[in-house]
Amino acid sequence: MKPFKVALPGSIEQASSLQQSSDVPFIAGGTDLLARIKEYITTPEMVVDLKRIGGLGEITSTDHGVRIGALVTMNDVATNLQVKEGFAALAETIGNAATPQIRNMATIGGNICQKPRCWYLRHEGYSCAKNGGSGCWARDGENEFHAIFGNQVCAMTQPSNVAPVLVAYGASIEIQSSVESLEKREVPADQFFLTPEQDPTREVALKPGEIVTAVLLPAKNRTEKWSYTEAREKQSFDWAQASVTVLYQRGGRRGDHRVVLGAVSPAPLRRADLEQIIAAGELDADCIQALQKKIGEGSTPLSQNGYKVPMLRGLMAKAIRKLNGEKKEG
Amino acid sequence: MNKRADDSPEGVSRRHFLKGAGAAAAVVTVAKIPSVTEAGQEVSDDPVIVGPGSISIRLKINGEIREVEAPPSTTLLDLLREHHAMTGTKRVCDRGSCGACTVLLDGRTVDSCSMLAIDAMGREITTVEGIGTPENLTDLQKAFVEKDALQCGFCTPGMVVSCTALLNQNPTPDRDQIRQGIAGNICRCGTYQNIIEAVEHASRKGGK
């Protein structure tokens, strides 16, 4: 690892003004950035350590909902009572992510800003549309874990497990920057995660100097009936191959359902067509069949990841059975 | 300033070398580094910027305040092993996937390879050296011996730290909870079954 300077700002303003370009990364938990520095994928002269900034480490309940400070660790999010009560799918998705150690270190802000796990992007010998070159090596190369939807420009998958769940809950990402004279802006989660068509070089809607300060969960979307299902190769220290988040009657509103797919596209994929199927009838075998028929629609699998389509069908069925309280696995 | 211990000339023990290097480094003056536990309390006009050269890093390790000169880009793992010669904590994958470097930070397990040492300032660090001694093993460590919970032994310090944290939080874990507790620790010899039995054994004895 190449030694680097560490800036230790005490305020958002200081931290923001230290980052003039993406060559000066922010560090919080460190679990993603330090690995990339050790691999020489990024070799910063300086990193900006956010850990000494006050007010980012708490979960607070407001009239509008739950505010999770960006520096709250994944474990503290997953075990928080307010999160578990109203936004249980979020606790569930974190519950088994990575390893216990990582969940004690990694922060919610860092989790949603982590870099894609694409092995070409994480290899110093390749450049692509994401990092100054052009094209996508995975499209015609090794693409077992890559995207099956929206993969024309870049076949990355959004690596954050919580991203699709945040989209489903209609969460917002609170962002601050000294450039905008410290004015907070709130970006809805479905606009925070970018597609390569929007900008191949960025995965999230952060400009230089902008810092995620909190994740906001709206009280009006607290949901009692939900399910999160996920498939991955290993039980620990692995990323999802596909996930399905379903919120049934979101916020207690009849007809307001959310179906969001994860790990199959560069950004979380909300599927209004599947939500309509759920709204149209009962959560029965016919519904499962209709969802399974529809879920692969629009996918463009690559040479090695066609398995994700039947995987999604299986996860979708499991998600509906879970909504019905059936314990049967499969 | 502080050369890496690997660079030491032959015949000089690591411990002696480190002592010498520590004395030589003592003349360096450095800016006060705020600790993470003081977040937001005192904001100076300008942010403190340290490195890439060595600075003084003061940590509380196994109840003892210890100070050493090291670059701020040093991970907690490398600081423990190479600057404090505390080699119980193992360096294996160095990427947070294997758990051999597990230490406790304020009682919680973390991968010491994946965090900066300066981010542990102001917090209680417990390494395997702080959990029992060869003469006075903890109940869990005795159970590891009795139940043959190791083969090559390289994962053992990390396993012991993770299992200690598990029993502190939950003195009577069931098998699933034990599996969850060691989900971040890899044993390449595959001794998981005996490790689980050792934790159950220690739990029955009510020990830690």
mmCIF file of N, CA and C in Angstrom, chain B residues 77-174:
data_model
loop_
_atom_site.group_PDB
_atom_site.id
_atom_site.type_symbol
_atom_site.label_atom_id
_atom_site.label_comp_id
_atom_site.label_asym_id
_atom_site.label_seq_id
_atom_site.Cartn_x
_atom_site.Cartn_y
_atom_site.Cartn_z
ATOM 1 N N LEU B 77 -4.069 -3.463 11.956
ATOM 2 C CA LEU B 77 -3.363 -4.751 11.965
ATOM 3 C C LEU B 77 -1.841 -4.553 11.871
ATOM 4 N N ASP B 78 -1.415 -3.748 10.890
ATOM 5 C CA ASP B 78 0.025 -3.558 10.707
ATOM 6 C C ASP B 78 0.642 -2.832 11.891
ATOM 7 N N LEU B 79 -0.116 -1.920 12.486
ATOM 8 C CA LEU B 79 0.406 -1.224 13.664
ATOM 9 C C LEU B 79 0.637 -2.214 14.810
ATOM 10 N N LEU B 80 -0.325 -3.089 15.023
ATOM 11 C CA LEU B 80 -0.194 -4.077 16.104
ATOM 12 C C LEU B 80 0.985 -5.009 15.852
ATOM 13 N N ARG B 81 1.052 -5.534 14.643
ATOM 14 C CA ARG B 81 2.070 -6.558 14.352
ATOM 15 C C ARG B 81 3.468 -5.971 14.173
ATOM 16 N N GLU B 82 3.550 -4.909 13.362
ATOM 17 C CA GLU B 82 4.872 -4.441 12.954
ATOM 18 C C GLU B 82 5.423 -3.327 13.837
ATOM 19 N N HIS B 83 4.558 -2.606 14.507
ATOM 20 C CA HIS B 83 5.035 -1.511 15.351
ATOM 21 C C HIS B 83 4.965 -1.844 16.840
ATOM 22 N N HIS B 84 4.054 -2.731 17.224
ATOM 23 C CA HIS B 84 3.974 -3.126 18.631
ATOM 24 C C HIS B 84 4.440 -4.563 18.846
ATOM 25 N N ALA B 85 4.847 -5.241 17.759
ATOM 26 C CA ALA B 85 5.306 -6.644 17.843
ATOM 27 C C ALA B 85 4.271 -7.530 18.532
ATOM 28 N N MET B 86 2.998 -7.190 18.358
ATOM 29 C CA MET B 86 1.936 -8.038 18.913
ATOM 30 C C MET B 86 1.428 -8.924 17.773
ATOM 31 N N THR B 87 2.066 -10.082 17.656
ATOM 32 C CA THR B 87 1.842 -10.897 16.465
ATOM 33 C C THR B 87 0.759 -11.963 16.652
ATOM 34 N N GLY B 88 0.035 -11.882 17.763
ATOM 35 C CA GLY B 88 -1.086 -12.815 17.947
ATOM 36 C C GLY B 88 -2.161 -12.594 16.898
ATOM 37 N N THR B 89 -2.385 -11.331 16.556
ATOM 38 C CA THR B 89 -3.350 -10.981 15.525
ATOM 39 C C THR B 89 -2.733 -11.313 14.166
ATOM 40 N N LYS B 90 -3.399 -12.157 13.388
ATOM 41 C CA LYS B 90 -2.770 -12.686 12.167
ATOM 42 C C LYS B 90 -3.149 -11.908 10.920
ATOM 43 N N ARG B 91 -2.172 -11.855 9.998
ATOM 44 C CA ARG B 91 -2.407 -11.223 8.700
ATOM 45 C C ARG B 91 -2.523 -12.347 7.671
ATOM 46 N N VAL B 92 -3.728 -12.526 7.113
ATOM 47 C CA VAL B 92 -3.906 -13.589 6.119
ATOM 48 C C VAL B 92 -4.371 -12.979 4.793
ATOM 49 N N CYS B 93 -5.666 -12.661 4.677
ATOM 50 C CA CYS B 93 -6.135 -12.139 3.384
ATOM 51 C C CYS B 93 -5.864 -10.647 3.262
ATOM 52 N N ASP B 94 -5.818 -9.925 4.361
ATOM 53 C CA ASP B 94 -5.621 -8.472 4.378
ATOM 54 C C ASP B 94 -6.726 -7.723 3.628
ATOM 55 N N ARG B 95 -7.888 -8.373 3.450
ATOM 56 C CA ARG B 95 -8.993 -7.739 2.718
ATOM 57 C C ARG B 95 -10.325 -7.838 3.474
ATOM 58 N N GLY B 96 -10.290 -8.248 4.729
ATOM 59 C CA GLY B 96 -11.541 -8.302 5.493
ATOM 60 C C GLY B 96 -12.416 -9.501 5.196
ATOM 61 N N SER B 97 -11.876 -10.519 4.540
ATOM 62 C CA SER B 97 -12.731 -11.659 4.220
ATOM 63 C C SER B 97 -12.488 -12.869 5.124
ATOM 64 N N CYS B 98 -11.329 -12.956 5.803
ATOM 65 C CA CYS B 98 -10.996 -14.210 6.491
ATOM 66 C C CYS B 98 -11.128 -14.138 8.009
ATOM 67 N N GLY B 99 -11.021 -12.964 8.599
ATOM 68 C CA GLY B 99 -11.219 -12.821 10.041
ATOM 69 C C GLY B 99 -10.026 -13.182 10.909
ATOM 70 N N ALA B 100 -8.888 -13.553 10.310
ATOM 71 C CA ALA B 100 -7.718 -13.920 11.116
ATOM 72 C C ALA B 100 -7.193 -12.728 11.912
ATOM 73 N N CYS B 101 -7.526 -11.518 11.478
ATOM 74 C CA CYS B 101 -7.026 -10.302 12.119
ATOM 75 C C CYS B 101 -8.038 -9.707 13.084
ATOM 76 N N THR B 102 -9.066 -10.487 13.455
ATOM 77 C CA THR B 102 -10.151 -9.961 14.291
ATOM 78 C C THR B 102 -9.636 -9.466 15.648
ATOM 79 N N VAL B 103 -10.017 -8.242 15.992
ATOM 80 C CA VAL B 103 -9.783 -7.710 17.335
ATOM 81 C C VAL B 103 -11.111 -7.112 17.823
ATOM 82 N N LEU B 104 -11.169 -6.780 19.097
ATOM 83 C CA LEU B 104 -12.362 -6.122 19.614
ATOM 84 C C LEU B 104 -12.122 -4.621 19.704
ATOM 85 N N LEU B 105 -13.102 -3.865 19.242
ATOM 86 C CA LEU B 105 -13.072 -2.416 19.375
ATOM 87 C C LEU B 105 -14.292 -2.057 20.220
ATOM 88 N N ASP B 106 -14.053 -1.568 21.434
ATOM 89 C CA ASP B 106 -15.152 -1.328 22.373
ATOM 90 C C ASP B 106 -16.049 -2.570 22.482
ATOM 91 N N GLY B 107 -15.431 -3.733 22.485
ATOM 92 C CA GLY B 107 -16.171 -4.974 22.694
ATOM 93 C C GLY B 107 -16.758 -5.611 21.451
ATOM 94 N N ARG B 108 -16.639 -4.941 20.303
ATOM 95 C CA ARG B 108 -17.214 -5.494 19.076
ATOM 96 C C ARG B 108 -16.121 -5.988 18.139
ATOM 97 N N THR B 109 -16.403 -7.069 17.436
ATOM 98 C CA THR B 109 -15.390 -7.610 16.522
ATOM 99 C C THR B 109 -15.229 -6.719 15.298
ATOM 100 N N VAL B 110 -13.983 -6.493 14.912
ATOM 101 C CA VAL B 110 -13.687 -5.788 13.655
ATOM 102 C C VAL B 110 -12.490 -6.476 13.002
ATOM 103 N N ASP B 111 -12.380 -6.303 11.669
ATOM 104 C CA ASP B 111 -11.195 -6.770 10.961
ATOM 105 C C ASP B 111 -10.138 -5.673 11.064
ATOM 106 N N SER B 112 -9.069 -5.923 11.816
ATOM 107 C CA SER B 112 -8.088 -4.853 12.027
ATOM 108 C C SER B 112 -7.335 -4.510 10.745
ATOM 109 N N CYS B 113 -7.394 -5.384 9.737
ATOM 110 C CA CYS B 113 -6.703 -5.107 8.459
ATOM 111 C C CYS B 113 -7.432 -4.046 7.653
ATOM 112 N N SER B 114 -8.706 -3.837 7.934
ATOM 113 C CA SER B 114 -9.522 -2.997 7.057
ATOM 114 C C SER B 114 -9.887 -1.656 7.666
ATOM 115 N N MET B 115 -9.127 -1.248 8.671
ATOM 116 C CA MET B 115 -9.349 0.087 9.224
ATOM 117 C C MET B 115 -8.010 0.755 9.532
ATOM 118 N N LEU B 116 -8.013 2.075 9.513
ATOM 119 C CA LEU B 116 -6.802 2.805 9.852
ATOM 120 C C LEU B 116 -6.600 2.788 11.368
ATOM 121 N N ALA B 117 -5.336 2.639 11.781
ATOM 122 C CA ALA B 117 -5.042 2.615 13.222
ATOM 123 C C ALA B 117 -5.503 3.905 13.895
ATOM 124 N N ILE B 118 -5.368 5.033 13.190
ATOM 125 C CA ILE B 118 -5.735 6.313 13.829
ATOM 126 C C ILE B 118 -7.240 6.401 14.113
ATOM 127 N N ASP B 119 -8.042 5.570 13.417
ATOM 128 C CA ASP B 119 -9.476 5.576 13.693
ATOM 129 C C ASP B 119 -9.831 4.733 14.920
ATOM 130 N N ALA B 120 -8.809 4.109 15.531
ATOM 131 C CA ALA B 120 -9.057 3.360 16.780
ATOM 132 C C ALA B 120 -8.648 4.187 17.988
ATOM 133 N N MET B 121 -8.177 5.434 17.748
ATOM 134 C CA MET B 121 -7.763 6.294 18.863
ATOM 135 C C MET B 121 -8.966 6.618 19.746
ATOM 136 N N GLY B 122 -8.752 6.532 21.043
ATOM 137 C CA GLY B 122 -9.824 6.844 21.984
ATOM 138 C C GLY B 122 -10.762 5.682 22.246
ATOM 139 N N ARG B 123 -10.483 4.547 21.641
ATOM 140 C CA ARG B 123 -11.359 3.391 21.829
ATOM 141 C C ARG B 123 -10.587 2.247 22.491
ATOM 142 N N GLU B 124 -11.333 1.312 23.080
ATOM 143 C CA GLU B 124 -10.715 0.178 23.774
ATOM 144 C C GLU B 124 -10.426 -0.931 22.772
ATOM 145 N N ILE B 125 -9.153 -1.234 22.590
ATOM 146 C CA ILE B 125 -8.783 -2.316 21.677
ATOM 147 C C ILE B 125 -8.433 -3.549 22.516
ATOM 148 N N THR B 126 -9.018 -4.681 22.160
ATOM 149 C CA THR B 126 -8.654 -5.938 22.813
ATOM 150 C C THR B 126 -8.155 -6.899 21.753
ATOM 151 N N THR B 127 -6.904 -7.357 21.900
ATOM 152 C CA THR B 127 -6.367 -8.351 20.975
ATOM 153 C C THR B 127 -6.377 -9.702 21.678
ATOM 154 N N VAL B 128 -5.982 -10.737 20.952
ATOM 155 C CA VAL B 128 -5.968 -12.073 21.566
ATOM 156 C C VAL B 128 -5.001 -12.097 22.754
ATOM 157 N N GLU B 129 -3.974 -11.237 22.721
ATOM 158 C CA GLU B 129 -3.040 -11.181 23.857
ATOM 159 C C GLU B 129 -3.731 -10.705 25.130
ATOM 160 N N GLY B 130 -4.856 -10.019 24.954
ATOM 161 C CA GLY B 130 -5.600 -9.512 26.113
ATOM 162 C C GLY B 130 -6.671 -10.480 26.591
ATOM 163 N N ILE B 131 -6.743 -11.646 25.955
ATOM 164 C CA ILE B 131 -7.748 -12.645 26.339
ATOM 165 C C ILE B 131 -7.002 -13.875 26.867
ATOM 166 N N GLY B 132 -6.869 -13.985 28.164
ATOM 167 C CA GLY B 132 -6.155 -15.126 28.759
ATOM 168 C C GLY B 132 -4.655 -15.069 28.502
ATOM 169 N N THR B 133 -3.921 -15.908 29.220
ATOM 170 C CA THR B 133 -2.481 -16.055 29.013
ATOM 171 C C THR B 133 -2.195 -17.555 28.957
ATOM 172 N N PRO B 134 -1.002 -17.951 28.469
ATOM 173 C CA PRO B 134 -0.709 -19.396 28.417
ATOM 174 C C PRO B 134 -0.856 -20.059 29.785
ATOM 175 N N GLU B 135 -0.540 -19.329 30.853
ATOM 176 C CA GLU B 135 -0.643 -19.904 32.197
ATOM 177 C C GLU B 135 -2.076 -19.846 32.721
ATOM 178 N N ASN B 136 -2.811 -18.912 32.214
ATOM 179 C CA ASN B 136 -4.153 -18.673 32.736
ATOM 180 C C ASN B 136 -5.141 -18.509 31.581
ATOM 181 N N LEU B 137 -5.491 -19.641 30.973
ATOM 182 C CA LEU B 137 -6.394 -19.610 29.818
ATOM 183 C C LEU B 137 -7.821 -19.295 30.270
ATOM 184 N N THR B 138 -8.586 -18.661 29.377
ATOM 185 C CA THR B 138 -10.006 -18.471 29.677
ATOM 186 C C THR B 138 -10.715 -19.818 29.489
ATOM 187 N N ASP B 139 -11.941 -19.920 29.987
ATOM 188 C CA ASP B 139 -12.712 -21.160 29.816
ATOM 189 C C ASP B 139 -12.850 -21.507 28.332
ATOM 190 N N LEU B 140 -13.048 -20.479 27.514
ATOM 191 C CA LEU B 140 -13.191 -20.729 26.071
ATOM 192 C C LEU B 140 -11.901 -21.307 25.494
ATOM 193 N N GLN B 141 -10.772 -20.722 25.886
ATOM 194 C CA GLN B 141 -9.488 -21.217 25.378
ATOM 195 C C GLN B 141 -9.231 -22.650 25.842
ATOM 196 N N LYS B 142 -9.593 -22.946 27.098
ATOM 197 C CA LYS B 142 -9.456 -24.330 27.596
ATOM 198 C C LYS B 142 -10.335 -25.262 26.766
ATOM 199 N N ALA B 143 -11.534 -24.777 26.450
ATOM 200 C CA ALA B 143 -12.460 -25.605 25.667
ATOM 201 C C ALA B 143 -11.897 -25.850 24.258
ATOM 202 N N PHE B 144 -11.219 -24.857 23.678
ATOM 203 C CA PHE B 144 -10.569 -25.045 22.372
ATOM 204 C C PHE B 144 -9.554 -26.188 22.454
ATOM 205 N N VAL B 145 -8.791 -26.225 23.563
ATOM 206 C CA VAL B 145 -7.794 -27.286 23.735
ATOM 207 C C VAL B 145 -8.501 -28.632 23.918
ATOM 208 N N GLU B 146 -9.470 -28.651 24.832
ATOM 209 C CA GLU B 146 -10.147 -29.911 25.149
ATOM 210 C C GLU B 146 -10.878 -30.493 23.944
ATOM 211 N N LYS B 147 -11.496 -29.643 23.162
ATOM 212 C CA LYS B 147 -12.313 -30.118 22.040
ATOM 213 C C LYS B 147 -11.523 -30.167 20.735
ATOM 214 N N ASP B 148 -10.220 -29.961 20.810
ATOM 215 C CA ASP B 148 -9.393 -30.074 19.609
ATOM 216 C C ASP B 148 -9.886 -29.120 18.521
ATOM 217 N N ALA B 149 -10.152 -27.876 18.909
ATOM 218 C CA ALA B 149 -10.794 -26.939 17.988
ATOM 219 C C ALA B 149 -9.800 -26.245 17.054
ATOM 220 N N LEU B 150 -8.666 -26.887 16.802
ATOM 221 C CA LEU B 150 -7.714 -26.305 15.853
ATOM 222 C C LEU B 150 -6.878 -27.399 15.211
ATOM 223 N N GLN B 151 -6.456 -27.126 13.983
ATOM 224 C CA GLN B 151 -5.492 -28.026 13.348
ATOM 225 C C GLN B 151 -4.202 -27.250 13.113
ATOM 226 N N CYS B 152 -4.137 -26.441 12.049
ATOM 227 C CA CYS B 152 -2.888 -25.683 11.861
ATOM 228 C C CYS B 152 -2.791 -24.527 12.850
ATOM 229 N N GLY B 153 -3.948 -24.023 13.312
ATOM 230 C CA GLY B 153 -3.953 -23.006 14.352
ATOM 231 C C GLY B 153 -3.873 -21.570 13.882
ATOM 232 N N PHE B 154 -3.784 -21.353 12.576
ATOM 233 C CA PHE B 154 -3.588 -19.981 12.122
ATOM 234 C C PHE B 154 -4.842 -19.125 12.275
ATOM 235 N N CYS B 155 -6.016 -19.752 12.191
ATOM 236 C CA CYS B 155 -7.257 -18.982 12.339
ATOM 237 C C CYS B 155 -7.617 -18.805 13.811
ATOM 238 N N THR B 156 -6.937 -19.569 14.675
ATOM 239 C CA THR B 156 -7.374 -19.681 16.073
ATOM 240 C C THR B 156 -7.456 -18.349 16.824
ATOM 241 N N PRO B 157 -6.438 -17.474 16.742
ATOM 242 C CA PRO B 157 -6.580 -16.207 17.485
ATOM 243 C C PRO B 157 -7.840 -15.442 17.088
ATOM 244 N N GLY B 158 -8.112 -15.354 15.775
ATOM 245 C CA GLY B 158 -9.312 -14.653 15.310
ATOM 246 C C GLY B 158 -10.573 -15.345 15.785
ATOM 247 N N MET B 159 -10.562 -16.681 15.734
ATOM 248 C CA MET B 159 -11.714 -17.462 16.200
ATOM 249 C C MET B 159 -11.964 -17.201 17.691
ATOM 250 N N VAL B 160 -10.877 -17.207 18.463
ATOM 251 C CA VAL B 160 -11.008 -16.999 19.909
ATOM 252 C C VAL B 160 -11.601 -15.610 20.190
ATOM 253 N N VAL B 161 -11.134 -14.605 19.441
ATOM 254 C CA VAL B 161 -11.647 -13.248 19.656
ATOM 255 C C VAL B 161 -13.136 -13.186 19.296
ATOM 256 N N SER B 162 -13.502 -13.758 18.139
ATOM 257 C CA SER B 162 -14.916 -13.729 17.725
ATOM 258 C C SER B 162 -15.800 -14.487 18.706
ATOM 259 N N CYS B 163 -15.326 -15.661 19.153
ATOM 260 C CA CYS B 163 -16.137 -16.469 20.074
ATOM 261 C C CYS B 163 -16.232 -15.812 21.450
ATOM 262 N N THR B 164 -15.162 -15.132 21.862
ATOM 263 C CA THR B 164 -15.203 -14.394 23.130
ATOM 264 C C THR B 164 -16.273 -13.308 23.065
ATOM 265 N N ALA B 165 -16.286 -12.571 21.942
ATOM 266 C CA ALA B 165 -17.291 -11.510 21.783
ATOM 267 C C ALA B 165 -18.688 -12.107 21.776
ATOM 268 N N LEU B 166 -18.834 -13.249 21.100
ATOM 269 C CA LEU B 166 -20.143 -13.904 21.032
ATOM 270 C C LEU B 166 -20.639 -14.259 22.431
ATOM 271 N N LEU B 167 -19.758 -14.896 23.237
ATOM 272 C CA LEU B 167 -20.181 -15.321 24.575
ATOM 273 C C LEU B 167 -20.419 -14.133 25.509
ATOM 274 N N ASN B 168 -19.700 -13.026 25.283
ATOM 275 C CA ASN B 168 -19.964 -11.827 26.074
ATOM 276 C C ASN B 168 -21.368 -11.303 25.804
ATOM 277 N N GLN B 169 -21.761 -11.342 24.509
ATOM 278 C CA GLN B 169 -23.073 -10.807 24.143
ATOM 279 C C GLN B 169 -24.185 -11.794 24.449
ATOM 280 N N ASN B 170 -23.897 -13.070 24.281
ATOM 281 C CA ASN B 170 -24.909 -14.104 24.417
ATOM 282 C C ASN B 170 -24.258 -15.329 25.078
ATOM 283 N N PRO B 171 -24.361 -15.451 26.404
ATOM 284 C CA PRO B 171 -23.651 -16.525 27.116
ATOM 285 C C PRO B 171 -24.148 -17.928 26.773
ATOM 286 N N THR B 172 -25.365 -18.032 26.189
ATOM 287 C CA THR B 172 -25.872 -19.366 25.856
ATOM 288 C C THR B 172 -26.341 -19.424 24.401
ATOM 289 N N PRO B 173 -25.406 -19.306 23.474
ATOM 290 C CA PRO B 173 -25.808 -19.317 22.061
ATOM 291 C C PRO B 173 -26.184 -20.726 21.606
ATOM 292 N N ASP B 174 -27.162 -20.835 20.687
ATOM 293 C CA ASP B 174 -27.433 -22.141 20.084
ATOM 294 C C ASP B 174 -26.501 -22.308 18.874
#
